[in-house]
PDB file of C-alpha atoms in Angstrom:
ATOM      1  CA  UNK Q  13      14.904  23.852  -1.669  1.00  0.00           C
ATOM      2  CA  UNK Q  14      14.940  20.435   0.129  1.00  0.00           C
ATOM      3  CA  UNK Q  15      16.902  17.607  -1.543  1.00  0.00           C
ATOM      4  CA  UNK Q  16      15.926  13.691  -1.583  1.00  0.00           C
ATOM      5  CA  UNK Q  17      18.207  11.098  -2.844  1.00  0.00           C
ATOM      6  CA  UNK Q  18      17.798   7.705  -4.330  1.00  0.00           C
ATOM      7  CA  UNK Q  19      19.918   4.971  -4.753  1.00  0.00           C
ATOM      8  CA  UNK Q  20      20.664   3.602  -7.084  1.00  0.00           C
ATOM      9  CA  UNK Q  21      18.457   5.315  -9.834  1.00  0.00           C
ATOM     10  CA  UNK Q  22      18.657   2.466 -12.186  1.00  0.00           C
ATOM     11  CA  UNK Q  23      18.375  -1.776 -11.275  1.00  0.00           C
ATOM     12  CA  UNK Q  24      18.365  -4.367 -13.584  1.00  0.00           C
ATOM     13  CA  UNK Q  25      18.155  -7.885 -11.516  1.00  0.00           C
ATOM     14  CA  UNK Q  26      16.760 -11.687 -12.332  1.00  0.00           C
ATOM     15  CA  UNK Q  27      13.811 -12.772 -11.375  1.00  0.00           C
ATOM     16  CA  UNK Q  28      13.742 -13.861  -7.409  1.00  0.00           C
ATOM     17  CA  UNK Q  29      16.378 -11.784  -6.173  1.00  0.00           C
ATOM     18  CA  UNK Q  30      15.714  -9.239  -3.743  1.00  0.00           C
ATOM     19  CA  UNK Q  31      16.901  -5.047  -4.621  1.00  0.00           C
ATOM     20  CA  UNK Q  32      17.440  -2.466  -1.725  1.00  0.00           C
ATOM     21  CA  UNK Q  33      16.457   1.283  -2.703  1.00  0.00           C
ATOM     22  CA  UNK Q  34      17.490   3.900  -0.466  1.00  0.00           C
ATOM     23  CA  UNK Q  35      15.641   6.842  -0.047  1.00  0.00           C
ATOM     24  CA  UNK Q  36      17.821  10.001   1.901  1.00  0.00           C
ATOM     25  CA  UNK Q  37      16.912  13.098   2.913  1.00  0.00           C
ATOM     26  CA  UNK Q  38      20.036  15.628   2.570  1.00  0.00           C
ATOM     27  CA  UNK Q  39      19.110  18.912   4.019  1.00  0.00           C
ATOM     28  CA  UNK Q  40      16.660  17.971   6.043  1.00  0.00           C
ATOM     29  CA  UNK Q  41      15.231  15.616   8.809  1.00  0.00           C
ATOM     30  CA  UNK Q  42      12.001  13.469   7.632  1.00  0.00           C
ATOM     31  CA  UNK Q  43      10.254  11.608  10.555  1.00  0.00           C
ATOM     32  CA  UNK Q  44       8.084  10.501   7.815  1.00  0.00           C
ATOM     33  CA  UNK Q  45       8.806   9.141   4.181  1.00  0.00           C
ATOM     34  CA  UNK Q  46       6.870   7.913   1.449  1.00  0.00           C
ATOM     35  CA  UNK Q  47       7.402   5.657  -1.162  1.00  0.00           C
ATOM     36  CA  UNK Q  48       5.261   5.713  -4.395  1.00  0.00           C
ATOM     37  CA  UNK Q  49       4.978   3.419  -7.363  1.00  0.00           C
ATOM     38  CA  UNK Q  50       4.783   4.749 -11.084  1.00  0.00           C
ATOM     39  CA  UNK Q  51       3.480   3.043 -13.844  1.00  0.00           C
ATOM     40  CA  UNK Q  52       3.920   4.323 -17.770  1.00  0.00           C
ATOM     41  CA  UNK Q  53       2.419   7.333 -18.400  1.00  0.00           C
ATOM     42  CA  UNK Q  54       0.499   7.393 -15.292  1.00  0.00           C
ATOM     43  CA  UNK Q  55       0.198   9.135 -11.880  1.00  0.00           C
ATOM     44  CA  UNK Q  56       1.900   8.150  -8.854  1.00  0.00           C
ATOM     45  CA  UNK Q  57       0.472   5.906  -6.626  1.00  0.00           C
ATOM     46  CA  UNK Q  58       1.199   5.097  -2.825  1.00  0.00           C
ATOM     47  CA  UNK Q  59       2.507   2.329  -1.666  1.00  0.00           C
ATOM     48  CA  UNK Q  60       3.447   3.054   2.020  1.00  0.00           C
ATOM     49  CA  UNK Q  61       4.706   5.385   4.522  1.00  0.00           C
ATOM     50  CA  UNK Q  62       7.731   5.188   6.249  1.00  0.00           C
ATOM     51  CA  UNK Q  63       7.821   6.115  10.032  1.00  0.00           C
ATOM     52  CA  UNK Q  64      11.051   6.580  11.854  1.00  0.00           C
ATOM     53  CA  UNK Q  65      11.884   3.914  14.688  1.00  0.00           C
ATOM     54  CA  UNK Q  66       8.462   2.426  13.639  1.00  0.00           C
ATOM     55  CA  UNK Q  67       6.704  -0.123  11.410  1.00  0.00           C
ATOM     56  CA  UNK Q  68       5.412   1.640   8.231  1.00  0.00           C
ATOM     57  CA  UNK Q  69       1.884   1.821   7.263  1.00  0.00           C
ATOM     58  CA  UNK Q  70       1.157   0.157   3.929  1.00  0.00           C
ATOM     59  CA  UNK Q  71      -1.800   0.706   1.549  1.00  0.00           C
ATOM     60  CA  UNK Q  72      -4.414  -1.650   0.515  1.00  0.00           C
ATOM     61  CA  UNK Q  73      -3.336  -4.332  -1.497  1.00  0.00           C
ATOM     62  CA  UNK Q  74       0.725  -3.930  -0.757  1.00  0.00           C
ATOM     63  CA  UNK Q  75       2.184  -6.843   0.026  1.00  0.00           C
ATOM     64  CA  UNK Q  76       4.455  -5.919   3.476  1.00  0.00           C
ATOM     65  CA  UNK Q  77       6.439  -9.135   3.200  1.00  0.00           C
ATOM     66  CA  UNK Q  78       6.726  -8.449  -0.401  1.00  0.00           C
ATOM     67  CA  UNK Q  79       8.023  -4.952  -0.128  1.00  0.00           C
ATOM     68  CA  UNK Q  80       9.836  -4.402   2.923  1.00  0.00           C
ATOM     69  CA  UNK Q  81      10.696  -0.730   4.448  1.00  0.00           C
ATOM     70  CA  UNK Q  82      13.020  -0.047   7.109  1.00  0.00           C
ATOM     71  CA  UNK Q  83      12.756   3.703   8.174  1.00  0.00           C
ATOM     72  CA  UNK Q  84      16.665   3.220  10.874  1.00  0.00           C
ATOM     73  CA  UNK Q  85      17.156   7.421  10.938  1.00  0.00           C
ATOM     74  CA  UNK Q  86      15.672  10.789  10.358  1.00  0.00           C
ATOM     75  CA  UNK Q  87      17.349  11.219   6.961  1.00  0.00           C
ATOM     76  CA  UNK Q  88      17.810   7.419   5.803  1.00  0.00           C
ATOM     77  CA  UNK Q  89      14.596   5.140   4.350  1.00  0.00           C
ATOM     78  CA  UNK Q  90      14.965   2.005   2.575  1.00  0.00           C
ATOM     79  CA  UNK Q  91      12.780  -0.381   0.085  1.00  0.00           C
ATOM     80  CA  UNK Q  92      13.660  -3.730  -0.156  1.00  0.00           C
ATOM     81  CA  UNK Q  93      11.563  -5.665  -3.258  1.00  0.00           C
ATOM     82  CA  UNK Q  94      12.011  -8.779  -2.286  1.00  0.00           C
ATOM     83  CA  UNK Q  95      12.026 -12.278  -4.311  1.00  0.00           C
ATOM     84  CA  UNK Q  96      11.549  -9.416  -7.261  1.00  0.00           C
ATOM     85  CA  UNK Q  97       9.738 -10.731 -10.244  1.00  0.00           C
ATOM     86  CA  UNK Q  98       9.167  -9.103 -13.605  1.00  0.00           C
ATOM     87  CA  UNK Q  99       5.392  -7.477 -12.523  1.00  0.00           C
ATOM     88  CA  UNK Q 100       7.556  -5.461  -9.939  1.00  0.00           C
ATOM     89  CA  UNK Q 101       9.536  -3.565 -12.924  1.00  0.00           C
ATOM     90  CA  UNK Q 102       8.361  -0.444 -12.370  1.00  0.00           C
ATOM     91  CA  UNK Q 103       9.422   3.335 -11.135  1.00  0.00           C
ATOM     92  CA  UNK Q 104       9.733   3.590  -7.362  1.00  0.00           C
ATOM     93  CA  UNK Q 105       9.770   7.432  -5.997  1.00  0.00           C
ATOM     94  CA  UNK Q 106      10.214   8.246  -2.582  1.00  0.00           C
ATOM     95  CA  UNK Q 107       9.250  11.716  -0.953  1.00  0.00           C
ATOM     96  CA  UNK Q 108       9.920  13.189   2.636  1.00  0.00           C
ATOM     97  CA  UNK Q 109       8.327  16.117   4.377  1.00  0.00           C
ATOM     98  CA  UNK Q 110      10.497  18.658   6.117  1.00  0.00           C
ATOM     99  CA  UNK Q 111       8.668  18.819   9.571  1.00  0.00           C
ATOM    100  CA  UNK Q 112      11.169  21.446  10.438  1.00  0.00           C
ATOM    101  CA  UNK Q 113      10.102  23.742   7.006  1.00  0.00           C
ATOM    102  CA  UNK Q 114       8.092  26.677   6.502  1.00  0.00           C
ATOM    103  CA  UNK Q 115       5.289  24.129   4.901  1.00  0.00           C
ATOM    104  CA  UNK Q 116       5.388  21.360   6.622  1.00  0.00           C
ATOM    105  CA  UNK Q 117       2.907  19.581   4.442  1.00  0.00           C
ATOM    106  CA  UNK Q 118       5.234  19.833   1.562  1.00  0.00           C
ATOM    107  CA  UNK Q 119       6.825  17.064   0.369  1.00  0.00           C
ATOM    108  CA  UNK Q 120      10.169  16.797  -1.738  1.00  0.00           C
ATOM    109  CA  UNK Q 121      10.685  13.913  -4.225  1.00  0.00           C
ATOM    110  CA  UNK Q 122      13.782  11.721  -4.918  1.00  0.00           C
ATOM    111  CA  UNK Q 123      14.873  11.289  -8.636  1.00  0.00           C
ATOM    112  CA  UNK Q 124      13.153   7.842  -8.142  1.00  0.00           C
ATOM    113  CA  UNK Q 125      14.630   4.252  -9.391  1.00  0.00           C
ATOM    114  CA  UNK Q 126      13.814   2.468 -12.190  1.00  0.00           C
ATOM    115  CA  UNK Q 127      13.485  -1.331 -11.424  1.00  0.00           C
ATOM    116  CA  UNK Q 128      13.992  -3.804 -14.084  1.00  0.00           C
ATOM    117  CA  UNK Q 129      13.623  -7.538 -13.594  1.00  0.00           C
ATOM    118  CA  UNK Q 130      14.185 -10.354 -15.455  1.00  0.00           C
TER     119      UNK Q 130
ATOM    120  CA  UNK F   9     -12.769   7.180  -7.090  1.00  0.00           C
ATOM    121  CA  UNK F  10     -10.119   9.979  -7.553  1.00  0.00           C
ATOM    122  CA  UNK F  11     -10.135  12.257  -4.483  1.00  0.00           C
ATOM    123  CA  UNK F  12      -8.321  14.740  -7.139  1.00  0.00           C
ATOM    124  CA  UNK F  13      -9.642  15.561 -10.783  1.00  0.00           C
ATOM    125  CA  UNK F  14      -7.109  16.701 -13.454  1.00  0.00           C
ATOM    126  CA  UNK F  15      -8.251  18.174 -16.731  1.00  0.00           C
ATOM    127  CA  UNK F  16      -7.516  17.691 -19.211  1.00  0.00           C
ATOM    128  CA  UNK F  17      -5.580  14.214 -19.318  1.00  0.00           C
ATOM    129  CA  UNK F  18      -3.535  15.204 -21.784  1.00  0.00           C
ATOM    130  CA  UNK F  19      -2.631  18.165 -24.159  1.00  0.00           C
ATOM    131  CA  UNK F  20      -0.688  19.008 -27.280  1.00  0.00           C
ATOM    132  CA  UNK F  21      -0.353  22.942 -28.018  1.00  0.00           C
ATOM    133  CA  UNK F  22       1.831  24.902 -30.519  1.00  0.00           C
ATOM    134  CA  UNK F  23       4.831  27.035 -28.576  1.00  0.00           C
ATOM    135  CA  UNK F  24       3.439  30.448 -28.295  1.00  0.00           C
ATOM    136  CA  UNK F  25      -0.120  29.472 -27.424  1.00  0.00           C
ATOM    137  CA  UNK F  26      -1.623  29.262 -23.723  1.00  0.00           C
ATOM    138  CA  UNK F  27      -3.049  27.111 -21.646  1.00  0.00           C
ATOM    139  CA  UNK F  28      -5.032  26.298 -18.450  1.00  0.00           C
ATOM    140  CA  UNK F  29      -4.847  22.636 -16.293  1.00  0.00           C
ATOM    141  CA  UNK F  30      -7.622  22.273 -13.747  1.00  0.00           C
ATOM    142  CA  UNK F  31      -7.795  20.595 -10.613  1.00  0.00           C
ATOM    143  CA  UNK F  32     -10.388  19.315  -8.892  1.00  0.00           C
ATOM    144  CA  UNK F  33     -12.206  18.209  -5.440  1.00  0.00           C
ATOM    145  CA  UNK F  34     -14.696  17.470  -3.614  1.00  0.00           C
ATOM    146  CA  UNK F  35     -12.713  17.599  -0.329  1.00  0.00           C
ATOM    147  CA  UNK F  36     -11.209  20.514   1.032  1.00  0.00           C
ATOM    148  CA  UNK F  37      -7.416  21.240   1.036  1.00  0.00           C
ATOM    149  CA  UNK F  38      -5.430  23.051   3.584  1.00  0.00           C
ATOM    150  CA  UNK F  39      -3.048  23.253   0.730  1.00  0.00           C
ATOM    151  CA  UNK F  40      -2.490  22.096  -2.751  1.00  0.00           C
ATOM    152  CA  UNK F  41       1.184  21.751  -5.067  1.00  0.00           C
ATOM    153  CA  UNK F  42       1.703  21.565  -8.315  1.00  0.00           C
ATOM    154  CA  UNK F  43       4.552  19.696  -9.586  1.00  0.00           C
ATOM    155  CA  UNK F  44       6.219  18.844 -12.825  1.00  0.00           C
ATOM    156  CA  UNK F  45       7.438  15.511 -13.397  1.00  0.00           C
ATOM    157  CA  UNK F  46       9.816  14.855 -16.831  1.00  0.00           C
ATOM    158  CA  UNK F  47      10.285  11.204 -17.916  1.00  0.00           C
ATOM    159  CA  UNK F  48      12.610   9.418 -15.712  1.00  0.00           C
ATOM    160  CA  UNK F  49      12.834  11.472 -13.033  1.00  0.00           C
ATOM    161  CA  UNK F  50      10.775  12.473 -10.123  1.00  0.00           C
ATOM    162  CA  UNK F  51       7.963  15.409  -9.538  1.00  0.00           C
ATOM    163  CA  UNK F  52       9.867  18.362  -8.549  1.00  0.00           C
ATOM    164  CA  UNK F  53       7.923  20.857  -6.650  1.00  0.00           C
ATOM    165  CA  UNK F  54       6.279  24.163  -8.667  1.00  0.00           C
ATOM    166  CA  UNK F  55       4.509  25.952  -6.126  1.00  0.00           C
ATOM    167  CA  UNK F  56       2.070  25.346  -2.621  1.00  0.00           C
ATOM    168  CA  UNK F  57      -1.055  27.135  -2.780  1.00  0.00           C
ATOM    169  CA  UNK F  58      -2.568  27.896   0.649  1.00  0.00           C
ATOM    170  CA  UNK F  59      -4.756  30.470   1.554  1.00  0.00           C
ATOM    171  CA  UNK F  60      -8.324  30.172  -0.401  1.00  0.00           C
ATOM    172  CA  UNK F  61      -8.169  32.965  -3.302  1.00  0.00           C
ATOM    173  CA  UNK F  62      -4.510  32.911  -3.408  1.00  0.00           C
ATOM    174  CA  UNK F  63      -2.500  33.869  -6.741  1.00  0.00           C
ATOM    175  CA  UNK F  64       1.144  32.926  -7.127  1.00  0.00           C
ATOM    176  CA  UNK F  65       3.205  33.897  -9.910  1.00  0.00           C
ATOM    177  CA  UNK F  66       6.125  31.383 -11.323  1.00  0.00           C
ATOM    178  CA  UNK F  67       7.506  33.838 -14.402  1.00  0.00           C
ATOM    179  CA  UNK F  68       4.813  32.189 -17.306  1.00  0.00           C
ATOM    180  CA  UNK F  69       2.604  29.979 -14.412  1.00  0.00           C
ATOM    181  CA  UNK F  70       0.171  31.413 -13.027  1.00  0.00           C
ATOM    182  CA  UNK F  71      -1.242  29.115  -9.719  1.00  0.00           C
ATOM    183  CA  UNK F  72      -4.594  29.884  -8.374  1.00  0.00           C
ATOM    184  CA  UNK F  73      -6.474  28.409  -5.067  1.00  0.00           C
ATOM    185  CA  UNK F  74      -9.855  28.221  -5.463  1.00  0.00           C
ATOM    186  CA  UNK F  75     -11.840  30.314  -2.871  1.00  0.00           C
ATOM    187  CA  UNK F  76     -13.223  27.486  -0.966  1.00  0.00           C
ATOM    188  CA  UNK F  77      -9.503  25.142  -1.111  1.00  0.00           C
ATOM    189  CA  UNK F  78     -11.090  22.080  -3.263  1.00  0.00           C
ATOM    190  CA  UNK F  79      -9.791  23.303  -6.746  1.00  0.00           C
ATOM    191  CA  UNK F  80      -6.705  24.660  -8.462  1.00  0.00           C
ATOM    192  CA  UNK F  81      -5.541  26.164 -11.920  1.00  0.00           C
ATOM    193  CA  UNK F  82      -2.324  26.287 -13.421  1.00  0.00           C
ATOM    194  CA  UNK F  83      -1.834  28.610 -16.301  1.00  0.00           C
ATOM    195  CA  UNK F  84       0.838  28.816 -18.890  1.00  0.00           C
ATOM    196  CA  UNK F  85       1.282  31.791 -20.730  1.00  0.00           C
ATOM    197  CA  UNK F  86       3.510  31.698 -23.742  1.00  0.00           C
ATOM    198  CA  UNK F  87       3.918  28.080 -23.439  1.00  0.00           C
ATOM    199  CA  UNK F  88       7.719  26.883 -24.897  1.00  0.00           C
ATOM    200  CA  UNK F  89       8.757  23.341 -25.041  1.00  0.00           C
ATOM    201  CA  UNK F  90      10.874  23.326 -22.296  1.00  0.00           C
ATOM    202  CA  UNK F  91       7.383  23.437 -20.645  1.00  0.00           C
ATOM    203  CA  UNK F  92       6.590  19.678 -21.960  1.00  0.00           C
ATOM    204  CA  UNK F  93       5.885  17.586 -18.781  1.00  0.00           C
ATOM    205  CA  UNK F  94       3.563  15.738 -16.417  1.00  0.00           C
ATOM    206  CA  UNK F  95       1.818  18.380 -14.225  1.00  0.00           C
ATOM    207  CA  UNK F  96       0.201  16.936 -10.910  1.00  0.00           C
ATOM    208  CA  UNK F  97      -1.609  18.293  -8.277  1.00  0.00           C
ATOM    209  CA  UNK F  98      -1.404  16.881  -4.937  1.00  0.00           C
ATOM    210  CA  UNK F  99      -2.004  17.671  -1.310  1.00  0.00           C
ATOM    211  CA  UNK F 100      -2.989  17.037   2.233  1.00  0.00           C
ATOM    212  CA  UNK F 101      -7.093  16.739   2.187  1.00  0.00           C
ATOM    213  CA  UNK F 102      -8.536  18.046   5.259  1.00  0.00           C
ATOM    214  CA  UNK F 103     -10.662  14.768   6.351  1.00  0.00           C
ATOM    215  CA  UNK F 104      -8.329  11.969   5.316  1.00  0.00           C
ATOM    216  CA  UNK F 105      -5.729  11.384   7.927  1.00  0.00           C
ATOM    217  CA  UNK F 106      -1.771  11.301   6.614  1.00  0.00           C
ATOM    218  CA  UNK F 107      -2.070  10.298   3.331  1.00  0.00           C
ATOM    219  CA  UNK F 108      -1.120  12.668   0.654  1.00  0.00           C
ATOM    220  CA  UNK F 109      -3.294  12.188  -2.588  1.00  0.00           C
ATOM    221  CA  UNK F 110      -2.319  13.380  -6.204  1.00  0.00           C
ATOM    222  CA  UNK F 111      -4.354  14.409  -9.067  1.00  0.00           C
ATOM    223  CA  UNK F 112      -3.867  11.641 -12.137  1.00  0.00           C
ATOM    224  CA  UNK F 113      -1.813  13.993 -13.863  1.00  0.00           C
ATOM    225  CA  UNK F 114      -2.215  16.486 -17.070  1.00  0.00           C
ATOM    226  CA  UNK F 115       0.659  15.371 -20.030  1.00  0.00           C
ATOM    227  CA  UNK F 116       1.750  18.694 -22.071  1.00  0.00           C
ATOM    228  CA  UNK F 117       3.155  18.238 -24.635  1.00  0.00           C
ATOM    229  CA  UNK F 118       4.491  21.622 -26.539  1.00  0.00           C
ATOM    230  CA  UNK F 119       5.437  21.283 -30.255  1.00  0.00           C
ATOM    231  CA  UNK F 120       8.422  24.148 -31.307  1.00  0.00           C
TER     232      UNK F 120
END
């Protein structure tokens, strides 16, 4: 099956600095990525989608400047928390469809990255 | 409001015994997946469901598409430990644009 990649898959930064995540689709080209936010024991939940050689389309009540995605290739996404404080430890998943797959509205998920700050 | 219903929340079963997870719409789907997600890492796929009716067989899961595309079932047969996870639905609903939508998630928990 399609692989996604994340890294790294485990941060541990002070408060105010700013962490990268990449998100990288192996197999496969991804004109569109996601990126997801997991709290404890709970469902994922969206935070925006990433659109190749475009801005990326962010849900209600993510900050943009706060969380900053950068979508440069068909294979390559990235998440920049930045100015990270401790309310942004959390697990960050990214997904990509396969627009070239069988089931194109499949999506594959990275390992994710567990952010811890400070 | 959850555009995806997951029953129940959570469940603890003996290995050996069976058991169903529901999911749940009031939207239609062009097509649903089931994934697993263990703690730590992230969901990996189980199986799409697509065509209204449809049965798919994953050795002990058993998938099933509701006639009309708004609900799914898993079913484990046999369950073991190794089947101890965080099973989500999620999909594509017909009416709402790009944004892919997941079910809030049924914990198993199987005791040896």
């Amino acid at each position: 099956g399609a692989v996604v990649s994340q890294h790294p898959s485990r941060v541990i930064c002070k408060s105010g600095t700013s962490v990268k995540i990449e998100c990288r689709s192996l197999d496969f080209q991804a004109t569109t990525m996601f990126w997801y936010r997991q709290f404890p024991k709970k469902s994922l939940m969206l935070m925006a989608t990433s659109n190749e050689g475009s801005k990326a389309t962010y849900e209600q009540g993510v900050e943009k400047d706060k969380f900053l995605i950068n979508h440069a290739s068909l294979t390559l996404s990235t998440l920049t928390v930045t100015s990270a404080h401790p309310e942004d430890s959390s697990f960050y998943i990214c997904s990509a469809r396969d627009i070239s797959g069988v089931r194109t509205d499949t999506q594959y998920f990275g390992p994710g990255t567990r952010l811890t700050v400070l | 409001t959850q555009l995806l219903e997951q029953s129940p929340q959570f469940l603890s079963i003996q290995e050996g015994e069976n058991l169903t997870v529901y999911c749940n719409s009031s939207s239609v789907f062009s097509s649903l997946q089931w994934y697993r997600q263990e703690p730590g890492e992230g969901p990996v796929l189980l199986v799409t469901v697509v065509t209204g009716g449809e049965v798919k067989k994953l050795k002990r899961l058993t998938f099933q598409f509701g006639d009309a595309r708004k609900d799914s079932s898993l079913h484990i047969t046999a369950a073991q430990p190794g089947d101890t996870g965080l099973y989500l639905c999620a999909g594509f609903p017909d009416n709402y644009g790009q944004n892919f939508v997941f079910g809030p998630g049924t914990r198993l928990s199987v005791l040896p």
